[in-house]
Short mmCIF file of C-alpha atoms in Angstrom, two decimals:
data_model
loop_
_atom_site.label_atom_id
_atom_site.label_comp_id
_atom_site.label_asym_id
_atom_site.label_seq_id
_atom_site.Cartn_x
_atom_site.Cartn_y
_atom_site.Cartn_z
CA MET A 1186 22.08 18.76 -17.33
CA LYS A 1187 18.85 18.38 -19.28
CA LYS A 1188 18.77 19.72 -22.83
CA PRO A 1189 15.92 21.98 -23.96
CA ALA A 1190 13.36 20.54 -26.37
CA SER A 1191 14.16 20.80 -30.07
CA SER A 1192 12.82 23.90 -31.82
CA GLY A 1193 11.67 21.78 -34.78
CA ARG A 1194 14.23 23.30 -37.25
CA SER A 1195 16.61 20.90 -38.92
CA GLY A 1196 19.63 22.96 -37.91
CA GLY A 1197 18.60 22.83 -34.25
CA ARG A 1198 18.21 19.07 -34.31
CA SER A 1199 21.57 18.60 -36.02
CA ASN A 1200 23.39 20.76 -33.48
CA SER A 1201 21.64 18.99 -30.61
CA ARG A 1202 22.67 15.58 -31.87
CA SER A 1203 26.28 16.60 -32.50
CA ASN A 1204 26.51 18.20 -29.05
CA ALA A 1205 25.04 15.04 -27.50
CA SER A 1206 27.61 12.94 -29.36
CA ARG A 1207 30.53 15.08 -28.14
CA SER A 1208 29.30 15.10 -24.55
CA GLY A 1209 28.64 11.37 -24.46
CA ARG A 1210 24.93 11.84 -23.72
CA SER A 1211 21.92 10.84 -25.75
CA ASP A 1212 19.49 13.41 -27.19
CA PHE A 1213 16.49 13.12 -24.87
CA ARG A 1214 13.56 15.34 -25.80
CA PRO A 1215 9.93 15.46 -24.64
CA GLY A 1216 7.94 13.28 -27.00
CA THR A 1217 10.54 10.50 -27.06
CA LYS A 1218 10.78 7.53 -24.72
CA SER A 1219 13.48 7.93 -22.12
CA GLY A 1220 15.90 5.07 -21.73
CA PRO A 1221 17.92 4.06 -18.65
CA LYS A 1222 20.55 6.50 -17.42
CA ASP A 1223 24.09 5.97 -18.72
CA ARG A 1224 27.25 6.43 -16.66
CA SER A 1225 27.55 10.11 -17.56
CA GLY A 1226 24.13 10.85 -16.08
CA GLY A 1227 22.36 11.21 -19.44
CA ARG A 1228 19.92 8.77 -20.97
CA SER A 1229 20.67 6.12 -23.55
CA ASN A 1230 18.61 5.78 -26.73
CA LYS A 1231 17.90 2.11 -26.11
CA PRO A 1232 15.36 1.08 -23.45
CA ARG A 1233 16.70 -1.53 -21.09
CA ALA A 1234 16.10 -5.00 -22.50
CA ARG A 1235 13.99 -7.09 -20.16
CA LYS A 1236 13.53 -10.82 -20.43
CA PRO A 1237 9.82 -11.75 -20.58
CA LEU A 1238 8.44 -13.37 -17.44
CA GLY A 1239 7.60 -16.52 -19.36
CA PRO A 1240 4.56 -18.80 -19.09
CA SER A 1241 2.87 -19.29 -15.75
CA GLY A 1242 3.65 -22.59 -14.05
CA GLY A 1243 7.14 -22.92 -15.55
CA PRO A 1244 10.34 -23.74 -13.62
CA MET A 1245 10.93 -21.47 -10.61
CA ARG A 1246 14.06 -20.69 -8.65
CA LEU A 1247 14.02 -22.55 -5.34
CA ASN A 1248 14.47 -19.44 -3.20
CA ARG A 1249 11.51 -17.79 -4.90
CA TYR A 1250 9.44 -20.96 -4.46
CA ILE A 1251 10.12 -20.89 -0.71
CA ALA A 1252 9.36 -17.16 -0.48
CA ASN A 1253 6.12 -17.53 -2.43
CA ALA A 1254 5.03 -20.21 0.05
CA GLY A 1255 5.24 -17.58 2.78
CA VAL A 1256 8.12 -19.22 4.65
CA CYS A 1257 10.51 -16.27 4.54
CA SER A 1258 12.13 -13.74 2.21
CA ARG A 1259 14.25 -14.82 -0.76
CA ARG A 1260 17.44 -13.80 1.00
CA GLU A 1261 16.49 -15.83 4.07
CA ALA A 1262 15.55 -18.72 1.75
CA ASP A 1263 19.10 -18.66 0.34
CA ALA A 1264 20.42 -19.13 3.88
CA LEU A 1265 18.04 -22.07 4.47
CA ILE A 1266 19.15 -23.71 1.22
CA GLU A 1267 22.80 -23.23 2.07
CA SER A 1268 22.27 -24.77 5.54
CA GLY A 1269 20.99 -28.01 3.99
CA VAL A 1270 17.46 -28.05 5.46
CA VAL A 1271 15.71 -27.83 2.07
CA THR A 1272 14.93 -30.96 0.04
CA VAL A 1273 13.42 -31.38 -3.43
CA ASN A 1274 11.85 -34.77 -4.13
CA GLY A 1275 13.66 -36.18 -1.08
CA GLU A 1276 17.12 -34.92 -2.07
CA ILE A 1277 18.95 -32.18 -0.17
CA VAL A 1278 19.61 -29.17 -2.41
CA VAL A 1279 22.31 -26.62 -1.52
CA GLN A 1280 22.82 -25.25 -5.01
CA MET A 1281 22.01 -21.54 -5.41
CA GLY A 1282 19.82 -20.90 -8.45
CA TYR A 1283 18.35 -24.42 -8.45
CA LYS A 1284 14.98 -24.50 -10.23
CA VAL A 1285 11.95 -26.57 -9.30
CA ASN A 1286 8.94 -27.58 -11.38
CA ALA A 1287 5.26 -27.40 -10.46
CA GLY A 1288 5.07 -31.13 -9.67
CA ASP A 1289 8.14 -31.26 -7.42
CA THR A 1290 7.86 -31.93 -3.68
CA VAL A 1291 9.70 -29.32 -1.65
CA GLN A 1292 10.27 -29.55 2.09
CA VAL A 1293 11.85 -27.12 4.54
CA GLY A 1294 12.95 -28.74 7.79
CA GLY A 1295 10.87 -31.81 6.96
CA THR A 1296 7.65 -29.84 6.33
CA SER A 1297 6.18 -29.82 2.84
CA ILE A 1298 5.48 -26.39 1.36
CA ARG A 1299 3.69 -25.09 -1.71
CA PRO A 1300 3.46 -21.54 -3.07
CA GLU A 1301 0.15 -19.75 -2.93
CA THR A 1302 -1.94 -20.28 -6.05
CA LYS A 1303 -1.61 -17.30 -8.39
CA ARG A 1304 -4.89 -15.59 -9.23
CA TYR A 1305 -5.67 -13.18 -12.07
CA VAL A 1306 -9.06 -11.47 -11.93
CA LEU A 1307 -10.22 -8.95 -14.55
CA LEU A 1308 -12.85 -6.42 -13.43
CA ASN A 1309 -14.87 -4.01 -15.56
CA LYS A 1310 -15.15 -1.20 -13.01
CA PRO A 1311 -18.40 0.78 -12.88
CA LYS A 1312 -18.59 4.49 -12.07
CA GLY A 1313 -18.72 5.51 -8.41
CA PHE A 1314 -16.33 2.92 -6.93
CA GLY A 1315 -13.05 4.04 -5.40
CA THR A 1316 -9.80 2.10 -5.76
CA SER A 1317 -7.94 3.23 -2.62
CA VAL A 1318 -7.59 0.63 0.13
CA GLY A 1319 -8.53 3.09 2.84
CA ASP A 1320 -11.37 5.56 2.43
CA ALA A 1321 -11.98 7.91 5.34
CA ARG A 1322 -15.57 8.48 4.25
CA ALA A 1323 -16.27 4.74 3.95
CA ARG A 1324 -17.53 5.01 0.37
CA ARG A 1325 -17.95 2.01 -1.90
CA GLY A 1326 -14.71 0.53 -3.23
CA VAL A 1327 -13.72 -1.94 -5.95
CA ALA A 1328 -12.58 -4.45 -3.32
CA GLU A 1329 -16.20 -5.39 -2.62
CA LEU A 1330 -16.73 -6.19 -6.32
CA VAL A 1331 -14.02 -8.89 -6.33
CA GLN A 1332 -14.16 -10.09 -2.72
CA LYS A 1333 -15.80 -13.39 -3.75
CA ALA A 1334 -13.45 -14.02 -6.67
CA CYS A 1335 -11.03 -16.22 -4.70
CA LYS A 1336 -9.81 -17.05 -1.18
CA GLU A 1337 -6.34 -15.64 -1.88
CA THR A 1338 -5.59 -11.98 -1.13
CA ILE A 1339 -5.44 -10.07 -4.41
CA ARG A 1340 -5.00 -6.41 -5.19
CA SER A 1341 -5.21 -4.19 -8.25
CA ILE A 1342 -2.07 -3.56 -10.29
CA ASP A 1343 -3.00 0.15 -10.49
CA LYS A 1344 -5.85 2.59 -9.83
CA LEU A 1345 -8.71 4.31 -11.63
CA ASP A 1346 -10.34 7.38 -10.16
CA ARG A 1347 -13.83 7.03 -8.74
CA GLU A 1348 -15.59 8.61 -11.74
CA SER A 1349 -13.70 6.57 -14.37
CA THR A 1350 -14.76 3.16 -15.63
CA GLY A 1351 -13.15 0.18 -17.34
CA LEU A 1352 -10.64 -2.59 -16.91
CA MET A 1353 -8.73 -3.31 -13.71
CA LEU A 1354 -6.58 -6.39 -13.09
CA PHE A 1355 -6.38 -7.92 -9.61
CA THR A 1356 -3.66 -10.46 -8.79
CA ASN A 1357 -1.29 -11.81 -6.14
CA ASP A 1358 1.49 -12.15 -8.75
CA GLU A 1359 3.80 -9.43 -7.43
CA GLU A 1360 6.39 -9.96 -10.15
CA LEU A 1361 3.82 -9.39 -12.89
CA MET A 1362 2.48 -6.36 -11.04
CA VAL A 1363 5.92 -4.71 -11.03
CA ARG A 1364 6.48 -5.48 -14.71
CA MET A 1365 3.11 -4.14 -15.85
CA ASN A 1366 3.75 -0.83 -14.09
CA ASN A 1367 7.30 -0.39 -15.41
CA PRO A 1368 7.42 2.98 -17.26
CA GLN A 1369 9.92 1.59 -19.78
CA SER A 1370 8.36 -1.73 -20.75
CA GLY A 1371 5.07 -1.89 -18.90
CA ALA A 1372 1.59 -2.60 -20.20
CA SER A 1373 -0.16 0.01 -22.33
CA ARG A 1374 -3.63 1.22 -21.37
CA LEU A 1375 -6.14 2.40 -23.99
CA TYR A 1376 -8.71 4.94 -22.80
CA HIS A 1377 -11.90 6.13 -24.51
CA ILE A 1378 -12.39 9.73 -23.41
CA ALA A 1379 -15.47 11.92 -23.94
CA LEU A 1380 -15.03 15.70 -23.69
CA GLY A 1381 -17.33 18.67 -23.29
CA GLY A 1382 -16.25 20.14 -26.64
CA ARG A 1383 -14.27 19.49 -29.83
CA ILE A 1384 -10.61 18.75 -29.36
CA GLN A 1385 -8.11 20.60 -31.54
CA SER A 1386 -5.90 18.54 -33.88
CA ASN A 1387 -2.75 20.23 -32.59
CA HIS A 1388 -3.61 19.04 -29.08
CA LEU A 1389 -3.57 15.42 -30.28
CA GLU A 1390 -0.02 16.02 -31.46
CA GLU A 1391 0.82 17.66 -28.15
CA LEU A 1392 -0.47 14.59 -26.30
CA LYS A 1393 1.84 12.38 -28.39
CA LYS A 1394 4.85 14.65 -27.90
CA GLY A 1395 4.23 14.70 -24.17
CA PHE A 1396 4.41 17.27 -21.38
CA VAL A 1397 4.71 17.53 -17.61
CA VAL A 1398 1.59 16.68 -15.61
CA ASP A 1399 1.67 16.94 -11.81
CA LYS A 1400 5.49 17.16 -11.76
CA GLY A 1401 5.98 14.10 -13.98
CA PHE A 1402 6.54 13.88 -17.74
CA VAL A 1403 4.02 11.76 -19.64
CA ARG A 1404 3.31 11.13 -23.33
CA ALA A 1405 0.71 9.20 -25.27
CA GLU A 1406 1.74 6.32 -27.52
CA GLU A 1407 -1.36 7.03 -29.59
CA ALA A 1408 -3.99 9.80 -29.64
CA GLU A 1409 -6.80 9.71 -32.22
CA PHE A 1410 -10.32 11.04 -32.78
CA ALA A 1411 -12.97 8.47 -31.86
CA ASN A 1412 -16.01 10.07 -33.54
CA GLU A 1413 -16.91 12.48 -36.34
CA GLU A 1414 -17.82 15.28 -33.93
CA ARG A 1415 -14.25 15.12 -32.59
CA ASN A 1416 -15.32 15.42 -28.97
CA GLN A 1417 -14.19 11.85 -28.18
CA ILE A 1418 -10.67 10.45 -28.47
CA GLY A 1419 -8.75 7.23 -27.96
CA LEU A 1420 -5.65 7.71 -25.81
CA LYS A 1421 -3.04 4.97 -25.32
CA LEU A 1422 -0.64 5.36 -22.38
CA VAL A 1423 1.98 3.21 -20.67
CA SER A 1424 1.81 5.25 -17.46
CA SER A 1425 0.02 3.65 -14.50
CA ARG A 1426 -0.38 6.95 -12.65
CA SER A 1427 -3.82 7.48 -11.15
CA ARG A 1428 -6.09 9.90 -13.06
CA ILE A 1429 -3.36 10.52 -15.64
CA ALA A 1430 -5.60 10.29 -18.74
CA ARG A 1431 -8.09 12.71 -17.20
CA ARG A 1432 -5.38 15.08 -15.97
CA MET A 1433 -3.68 15.30 -19.38
CA LEU A 1434 -6.86 16.55 -21.03
CA GLU A 1435 -7.72 18.86 -18.16
CA GLN A 1436 -4.29 20.44 -18.38
CA LEU A 1437 -4.98 21.25 -22.04
CA GLY A 1438 -8.11 23.07 -20.94
CA TYR A 1439 -10.82 20.49 -21.68
CA HIS A 1440 -13.78 19.47 -19.56
CA VAL A 1441 -13.64 15.67 -19.26
CA ILE A 1442 -17.04 13.99 -19.21
CA LYS A 1443 -16.08 10.32 -19.30
CA VAL A 1444 -12.96 8.17 -19.06
CA ASP A 1445 -13.29 4.47 -19.88
CA ARG A 1446 -10.29 2.10 -19.96
CA VAL A 1447 -11.02 -0.32 -22.79
CA THR A 1448 -7.78 -2.34 -22.92
CA LEU A 1449 -5.08 -3.26 -20.40
CA GLY A 1450 -2.06 -4.72 -22.15
CA PRO A 1451 -3.43 -7.52 -24.36
CA LEU A 1452 -6.65 -7.76 -22.30
CA THR A 1453 -9.99 -6.40 -23.54
CA LYS A 1454 -13.50 -6.03 -22.09
CA LYS A 1455 -14.78 -9.06 -24.00
CA ASP A 1456 -17.04 -11.19 -21.77
CA VAL A 1457 -16.72 -8.75 -18.86
CA PRO A 1458 -19.95 -6.74 -18.43
CA ARG A 1459 -19.77 -3.51 -16.45
CA GLY A 1460 -19.56 -4.27 -12.73
CA SER A 1461 -18.59 -7.92 -13.32
CA PHE A 1462 -15.32 -9.83 -13.21
CA ARG A 1463 -13.86 -13.01 -14.65
CA HIS A 1464 -10.72 -15.07 -14.12
CA LEU A 1465 -8.14 -15.00 -16.90
CA SER A 1466 -7.63 -18.17 -18.90
CA ASP A 1467 -4.24 -19.91 -18.90
CA ALA A 1468 -3.66 -18.63 -22.43
CA GLU A 1469 -4.38 -15.04 -21.37
CA ILE A 1470 -2.09 -15.33 -18.33
CA ASN A 1471 0.76 -16.63 -20.45
CA LEU A 1472 0.19 -13.93 -23.07
CA LEU A 1473 0.18 -11.28 -20.37
CA ARG A 1474 3.39 -12.55 -18.79
CA MET A 1475 5.14 -12.87 -22.14
CA SER A 1476 4.17 -9.31 -23.11
CA CYS A 1477 5.86 -7.73 -20.06
#
């Protein structure tokens, strides 16, 4: 059973913590990061530790190598390995968990295979471009802005609404995509938001404490004024939900004029003019993978 949010009085917090201790559940309140569920159904204080993905191009499990080459699924690749039809550098490998390096020669049934080259394309999205794959009204979409970036099929790790601008990352690295959108340890997004009026200081605190938006709880890691007039703010979120930055401010009663995503994880808009894209450097790819 969920506990009500703390009233802010020291006595209330003390009782809540002692009750949580007796019941075997952690004290989860809006405004704090929720950890993975424990066996009692509550939530632990510690977020689940996740091993970083590691640098791109490092050793890869053989079943994943086969799957990434488009031969079959990982589970089916395990069966192929076990049957003895997979060789690495001319030697039959039947060991589960065997890792191969980028320069190794892998064959399945005598045919050489190689995983699809991973691509990482950073776009500075302009206003007026949708991010949905299908658009019934056939309006302009971000796919046309990156269609000449590479021959591989890439897709965005998340979405921005049509009126918002800023950074979007396109890739065919599915593992990275999942990690960056993980609500516990995913990539943070920093938004520059312009409003139709001054924002109240107490609303910045409310953004950081968090609240329910469209049936899902969300909180800002940071929320600060971005100008002296106090009608612009910087908002840092981990959530990858579409329109979430805009919806948070609208729910507080503000008219949102502009939403611009200025950072995506460790990536910034440096050398990416509005409407343009660039490929990430090896150093940026490795930094991105190590940060997730």
